[in-house]
Amino acid sequence: MSVVSSVVVPYTSYLRVYEPLAAFAEPERSHWARYARRPVLPTAQDELRRSLADLVPTPPVGVPVQESGDAFVAELDGVLCVCPWRTRLRAWLALEELEGPGEAGGMFPANVLDVLLPAVVRDQARADHARWQRHNPDARPWIRTTVWQVPVRWFVLFRDEEREHAAADGEGGEPVLRYRTPMVEARRRLARGLRTLRESAAQGPLTEGLVDVGRWLEEFHPRSLVELDYGGLVHALSAEQLAGDRSAADVAEGLAALGTGDSEGAGEAYARLAERWRAVRDRQFTN
């Protein structure tokens, strides 16, 4: 896959599932086995650059014409696991979020969305998705994304000791901040978090979000690897902020406090988390 530009594209974070090859039927299993042996594999930044390049033509290409044959590759206990990009499917789903349901609309006002992606482009994408979905009713993405934040519900799946942080090396290497955990641990922590929230009567958006993530995780092989990657968000945070970010620990501390009835401790943990991510989200409105 060619790199469209050397420019780093911010500011997206990712929740990914890497499944073992055994989870895939042939011929896809053999395809990923061959793919993983390539000497150089594309990165998340490569995918973003290609997607942005599709928006340059007139009219823009809101959804790729063909599905991507690329994936991310990782190992879990010596077992090769892959996370297919499925860029086309994710583009369709992202378009639904942009437009939003009903009169409330989505992320952008209609007149702004018409400039970004003309109605004729969106109409064609919806028709293509509906036709494709009739033949692929059970399809789901291996990757979830969000911009200018990491949702609190994602941190529930991880523990601080699973945090991997690498600072920029000064030779072109980019900083990295991510968490990785086996699927069995992610599901166990999610279930515990839900139980704590329900027993403490602290239900609300976080509970709803965890239920949604839980349903998604159930779609995958039990021996999968789950990853939270700060992705381009590392470029919205200083080196000191990255080094001091312990969001998963704050979430775990808050839930533990809720579980023991310590509402004050839970509030303090949440306040640290909220302040940290409010400062990041506010940067998207900086001129």
CSV table of C-alpha atoms in Angstrom, one decimal:
chain,number,residue,atom,x,y,z
A,1,MET,CA,0.0,0.0,0.0
A,2,SER,CA,1.5,3.3,-1.0
A,3,VAL,CA,1.8,6.2,1.3
A,4,VAL,CA,-0.1,9.2,-0.1
A,5,SER,CA,1.7,11.8,2.0
A,6,SER,CA,4.4,12.1,4.7
A,7,VAL,CA,2.2,14.4,6.8
A,8,VAL,CA,1.0,12.9,10.1
A,9,VAL,CA,-2.8,12.9,10.3
A,10,PRO,CA,-4.3,13.5,13.7
A,11,TYR,CA,-6.5,13.1,15.9
A,12,THR,CA,-8.2,9.7,16.1
A,13,SER,CA,-8.1,7.0,18.7
A,14,TYR,CA,-8.9,3.3,18.1
A,15,LEU,CA,-10.4,0.3,19.8
A,16,ARG,CA,-9.3,-2.8,17.9
A,17,VAL,CA,-9.9,-6.5,18.1
A,18,TYR,CA,-7.2,-8.9,16.7
A,19,GLU,CA,-8.6,-12.4,16.0
A,20,PRO,CA,-6.5,-15.6,15.6
A,21,LEU,CA,-6.3,-17.0,12.2
A,22,ALA,CA,-8.5,-19.9,13.3
A,23,ALA,CA,-11.4,-17.4,13.5
A,24,PHE,CA,-11.4,-16.9,9.7
A,25,ALA,CA,-12.7,-19.3,7.1
A,26,GLU,CA,-10.9,-20.1,4.0
A,27,PRO,CA,-9.7,-18.6,1.7
A,28,GLU,CA,-9.5,-15.5,4.0
A,29,ARG,CA,-7.4,-17.4,6.6
A,30,SER,CA,-4.7,-18.2,4.0
A,31,HIS,CA,-4.8,-14.6,2.7
A,32,TRP,CA,-4.0,-13.3,6.2
A,33,ALA,CA,-1.3,-15.9,6.8
A,34,ARG,CA,0.5,-14.8,3.7
A,35,TYR,CA,-0.2,-11.1,4.4
A,36,ALA,CA,1.4,-11.3,7.9
A,37,ARG,CA,4.7,-12.5,6.3
A,38,ARG,CA,5.1,-9.3,4.4
A,39,PRO,CA,8.3,-7.4,5.4
A,40,VAL,CA,6.6,-4.1,5.6
A,41,LEU,CA,3.0,-3.6,6.7
A,42,PRO,CA,0.9,-0.3,6.5
A,43,THR,CA,0.0,1.7,9.6
A,44,ALA,CA,-3.1,3.5,10.8
A,45,GLN,CA,-1.6,6.7,9.5
A,46,ASP,CA,-1.4,5.2,6.0
A,47,GLU,CA,-5.0,4.3,6.1
A,48,LEU,CA,-6.0,7.9,7.2
A,49,ARG,CA,-3.8,9.4,4.5
A,50,ARG,CA,-5.5,7.3,1.9
A,51,SER,CA,-9.0,8.2,3.2
A,52,LEU,CA,-8.2,11.9,3.1
A,53,ALA,CA,-6.8,11.6,-0.4
A,54,ASP,CA,-10.2,10.2,-1.4
A,55,LEU,CA,-11.8,13.5,-0.3
A,56,VAL,CA,-9.7,15.6,-2.6
A,57,PRO,CA,-11.4,14.7,-6.0
A,58,THR,CA,-14.6,16.4,-7.1
A,59,PRO,CA,-17.0,14.9,-6.2
A,60,PRO,CA,-15.2,13.4,-3.2
A,61,VAL,CA,-15.1,9.6,-2.6
A,62,GLY,CA,-16.9,9.3,0.7
A,63,VAL,CA,-16.7,5.5,0.7
A,64,PRO,CA,-14.0,3.4,-1.0
A,65,VAL,CA,-15.3,1.6,-4.1
A,66,GLN,CA,-13.5,-1.6,-3.0
A,67,GLU,CA,-13.0,-3.1,0.4
A,68,SER,CA,-9.4,-2.9,1.8
A,69,GLY,CA,-7.3,-6.0,1.8
A,70,ASP,CA,-5.1,-4.7,4.6
A,71,ALA,CA,-5.0,-5.5,8.3
A,72,PHE,CA,-3.0,-4.9,11.5
A,73,VAL,CA,-1.0,-7.8,12.8
A,74,ALA,CA,-0.1,-8.8,16.4
A,75,GLU,CA,0.8,-11.8,18.5
A,76,LEU,CA,-0.9,-13.1,21.6
A,77,ASP,CA,0.9,-15.9,23.5
A,78,GLY,CA,2.7,-16.8,20.3
A,79,VAL,CA,-0.5,-17.0,18.2
A,80,LEU,CA,-0.7,-14.8,15.1
A,81,CYS,CA,-3.8,-12.5,15.2
A,82,VAL,CA,-5.0,-10.0,12.6
A,83,CYS,CA,-7.3,-7.0,12.7
A,84,PRO,CA,-8.8,-6.4,9.2
A,85,TRP,CA,-9.2,-2.8,8.3
A,86,ARG,CA,-12.6,-3.2,6.6
A,87,THR,CA,-12.3,0.5,5.6
A,88,ARG,CA,-15.3,0.4,3.3
A,89,LEU,CA,-17.6,-1.0,6.0
A,90,ARG,CA,-16.3,1.5,8.5
A,91,ALA,CA,-16.8,4.4,6.1
A,92,TRP,CA,-20.5,3.4,5.7
A,93,LEU,CA,-20.9,3.3,9.4
A,94,ALA,CA,-19.1,6.6,9.9
A,95,LEU,CA,-21.4,8.2,7.3
A,96,GLU,CA,-24.4,7.1,9.4
A,97,GLU,CA,-22.9,8.8,12.4
A,98,LEU,CA,-22.2,12.0,10.4
A,99,GLU,CA,-25.8,12.3,9.3
A,100,GLY,CA,-27.4,11.1,12.5
A,101,PRO,CA,-30.9,9.9,13.1
A,102,GLY,CA,-34.1,11.9,12.8
A,103,GLU,CA,-34.4,15.6,13.2
A,104,ALA,CA,-31.6,15.9,15.8
A,105,GLY,CA,-29.0,15.3,13.0
A,106,GLY,CA,-25.5,14.1,13.4
A,107,MET,CA,-22.0,15.6,13.9
A,108,PHE,CA,-22.5,18.5,11.4
A,109,PRO,CA,-25.3,20.8,10.3
A,110,ALA,CA,-26.9,19.8,7.0
A,111,ASN,CA,-25.4,22.7,5.1
A,112,VAL,CA,-21.9,22.0,6.4
A,113,LEU,CA,-22.3,18.3,5.6
A,114,ASP,CA,-23.4,19.1,2.1
A,115,VAL,CA,-20.1,20.9,1.5
A,116,LEU,CA,-18.0,18.1,2.9
A,117,LEU,CA,-20.0,15.3,1.2
A,118,PRO,CA,-22.6,16.4,-1.3
A,119,ALA,CA,-26.1,14.8,-0.9
A,120,VAL,CA,-25.7,12.8,-4.2
A,121,VAL,CA,-22.5,11.2,-2.8
A,122,ARG,CA,-24.2,10.3,0.5
A,123,ASP,CA,-27.3,8.9,-1.3
A,124,GLN,CA,-25.2,6.6,-3.5
A,125,ALA,CA,-23.2,5.4,-0.4
A,126,ARG,CA,-26.4,4.6,1.4
A,127,ALA,CA,-27.7,2.6,-1.6
A,128,ASP,CA,-24.5,0.7,-1.9
A,129,HIS,CA,-24.5,-0.1,1.8
A,130,ALA,CA,-28.1,-1.3,1.8
A,131,ARG,CA,-27.4,-3.6,-1.2
A,132,TRP,CA,-24.1,-4.9,0.3
A,133,GLN,CA,-25.8,-5.5,3.7
A,134,ARG,CA,-28.5,-7.7,2.2
A,135,HIS,CA,-25.7,-10.2,1.3
A,136,ASN,CA,-23.7,-9.6,4.5
A,137,PRO,CA,-26.2,-9.2,7.3
A,138,ASP,CA,-23.8,-10.3,10.1
A,139,ALA,CA,-20.8,-8.1,9.2
A,140,ARG,CA,-19.2,-6.0,11.9
A,141,PRO,CA,-16.0,-4.0,12.0
A,142,TRP,CA,-12.9,-5.0,13.9
A,143,ILE,CA,-12.1,-1.4,14.6
A,144,ARG,CA,-14.0,1.4,16.4
A,145,THR,CA,-12.7,5.0,16.2
A,146,THR,CA,-13.4,8.3,17.8
A,147,VAL,CA,-11.8,11.7,17.5
A,148,TRP,CA,-10.4,14.1,20.1
A,149,GLN,CA,-11.0,11.7,22.9
A,150,VAL,CA,-10.8,8.2,24.3
A,151,PRO,CA,-14.3,7.2,25.6
A,152,VAL,CA,-14.3,6.3,29.3
A,153,ARG,CA,-16.0,3.0,28.5
A,154,TRP,CA,-13.0,1.9,26.5
A,155,PHE,CA,-10.7,2.2,29.6
A,156,VAL,CA,-12.9,-0.2,31.6
A,157,LEU,CA,-11.5,-3.0,29.5
A,158,PHE,CA,-7.8,-2.5,30.6
A,159,ARG,CA,-5.6,-2.2,33.6
A,160,ASP,CA,-2.7,0.3,34.1
A,161,GLU,CA,-0.1,-2.5,34.0
A,162,GLU,CA,-1.1,-3.2,30.4
A,163,ARG,CA,-0.2,0.4,29.4
A,164,GLU,CA,2.6,0.7,26.8
A,165,HIS,CA,4.2,4.1,26.3
A,166,ALA,CA,7.1,4.9,24.1
A,167,ALA,CA,8.2,8.5,23.7
A,168,ALA,CA,9.3,10.0,20.3
A,169,ASP,CA,12.9,8.9,19.7
A,170,GLY,CA,14.1,12.1,18.0
A,171,GLU,CA,14.8,10.2,14.8
A,172,GLY,CA,11.4,10.4,13.2
A,173,GLY,CA,9.8,7.9,15.4
A,174,GLU,CA,6.4,8.8,16.7
A,175,PRO,CA,5.2,8.5,20.3
A,176,VAL,CA,3.0,5.6,21.2
A,177,LEU,CA,0.4,5.1,23.9
A,178,ARG,CA,-1.7,1.9,23.9
A,179,TYR,CA,-3.2,-0.8,26.0
A,180,ARG,CA,-3.5,-4.5,25.1
A,181,THR,CA,-5.3,-7.3,26.9
A,182,PRO,CA,-6.7,-10.8,26.1
A,183,MET,CA,-10.4,-10.9,25.2
A,184,VAL,CA,-11.2,-13.0,28.2
A,185,GLU,CA,-9.9,-10.2,30.5
A,186,ALA,CA,-11.6,-7.4,28.6
A,187,ARG,CA,-15.0,-9.2,28.9
A,188,ARG,CA,-14.5,-10.0,32.6
A,189,ARG,CA,-13.6,-6.4,33.4
A,190,LEU,CA,-16.6,-5.1,31.4
A,191,ALA,CA,-19.0,-7.4,33.2
A,192,ARG,CA,-17.6,-6.3,36.6
A,193,GLY,CA,-17.8,-2.7,35.7
A,194,LEU,CA,-21.4,-3.1,34.6
A,195,ARG,CA,-22.3,-4.9,37.8
A,196,THR,CA,-20.7,-2.2,39.9
A,197,LEU,CA,-22.5,0.6,38.1
A,198,ARG,CA,-25.9,-1.2,38.3
A,199,GLU,CA,-25.5,-2.0,42.0
A,200,SER,CA,-24.5,1.5,42.8
A,201,ALA,CA,-27.4,3.0,40.9
A,202,ALA,CA,-24.9,5.0,38.9
A,203,GLN,CA,-26.5,4.0,35.6
A,204,GLY,CA,-26.4,6.4,32.7
A,205,PRO,CA,-24.4,7.0,29.5
A,206,LEU,CA,-21.4,5.0,30.8
A,207,THR,CA,-23.6,1.9,31.5
A,208,GLU,CA,-25.3,2.2,28.0
A,209,GLY,CA,-21.9,2.5,26.4
A,210,LEU,CA,-20.5,-0.5,28.2
A,211,VAL,CA,-23.5,-2.6,27.1
A,212,ASP,CA,-22.9,-1.5,23.5
A,213,VAL,CA,-19.1,-2.4,23.7
A,214,GLY,CA,-20.0,-5.7,25.4
A,215,ARG,CA,-22.3,-6.7,22.5
A,216,TRP,CA,-19.6,-5.9,20.0
A,217,LEU,CA,-16.9,-7.9,21.8
A,218,GLU,CA,-19.2,-10.9,22.0
A,219,GLU,CA,-19.0,-11.1,18.2
A,220,PHE,CA,-15.3,-12.1,18.2
A,221,HIS,CA,-13.2,-15.2,18.9
A,222,PRO,CA,-12.6,-15.8,22.7
A,223,ARG,CA,-8.9,-15.9,22.2
A,224,SER,CA,-8.7,-12.5,20.5
A,225,LEU,CA,-6.5,-9.6,21.5
A,226,VAL,CA,-8.2,-6.3,22.4
A,227,GLU,CA,-6.2,-3.0,21.9
A,228,LEU,CA,-6.8,0.6,22.8
A,229,ASP,CA,-4.5,2.8,20.7
A,230,TYR,CA,-4.3,6.6,21.3
A,231,GLY,CA,-3.4,6.8,17.6
A,232,GLY,CA,-3.1,10.4,16.4
A,233,LEU,CA,-4.1,11.8,19.8
A,234,VAL,CA,-0.5,11.5,20.8
A,235,HIS,CA,0.1,14.6,18.7
A,236,ALA,CA,-2.5,16.5,20.7
A,237,LEU,CA,-0.8,15.8,24.0
A,238,SER,CA,2.6,16.9,25.3
A,239,ALA,CA,5.3,14.5,26.2
A,240,GLU,CA,4.6,15.2,29.9
A,241,GLN,CA,0.9,14.7,29.5
A,242,LEU,CA,1.5,11.3,27.7
A,243,ALA,CA,3.9,10.2,30.4
A,244,GLY,CA,1.5,11.1,33.2
A,245,ASP,CA,-1.7,9.8,31.6
A,246,ARG,CA,-3.1,7.0,33.8
A,247,SER,CA,-6.7,7.1,32.5
A,248,ALA,CA,-7.2,3.3,32.8
A,249,ALA,CA,-6.0,3.5,36.5
A,250,ASP,CA,-8.4,6.4,37.2
A,251,VAL,CA,-11.3,4.5,35.8
A,252,ALA,CA,-10.4,1.3,37.7
A,253,GLU,CA,-10.0,3.4,40.9
A,254,GLY,CA,-13.4,5.1,40.4
A,255,LEU,CA,-15.2,1.8,39.8
A,256,ALA,CA,-13.5,0.2,42.9
A,257,ALA,CA,-14.6,3.2,45.0
A,258,LEU,CA,-18.1,2.9,43.7
A,259,GLY,CA,-18.1,-0.8,44.6
A,260,THR,CA,-17.3,0.0,48.2
A,261,GLY,CA,-19.7,2.9,48.5
A,262,ASP,CA,-17.0,5.5,48.5
A,263,SER,CA,-18.7,8.1,46.4
A,264,GLU,CA,-16.1,10.8,47.3
A,265,GLY,CA,-13.3,8.6,46.1
A,266,ALA,CA,-15.2,7.8,42.9
A,267,GLY,CA,-15.8,11.5,42.3
A,268,GLU,CA,-12.2,12.4,42.7
A,269,ALA,CA,-11.1,9.8,40.2
A,270,TYR,CA,-13.7,10.9,37.8
A,271,ALA,CA,-12.7,14.6,38.2
A,272,ARG,CA,-9.1,13.8,37.2
A,273,LEU,CA,-10.3,11.9,34.2
A,274,ALA,CA,-12.8,14.5,33.1
A,275,GLU,CA,-10.3,17.4,33.5
A,276,ARG,CA,-7.7,15.5,31.5
A,277,TRP,CA,-10.0,14.8,28.5
A,278,ARG,CA,-11.8,18.1,28.6
A,279,ALA,CA,-8.5,19.8,27.9
A,280,VAL,CA,-8.0,17.5,24.9
A,281,ARG,CA,-11.5,18.0,23.5
A,282,ASP,CA,-11.3,21.7,23.8
A,283,ARG,CA,-8.3,21.8,21.4
A,284,GLN,CA,-10.5,20.9,18.5
A,285,PHE,CA,-12.0,24.3,18.8
A,286,THR,CA,-8.7,26.1,18.9
A,287,ASN,CA,-8.1,28.4,15.9
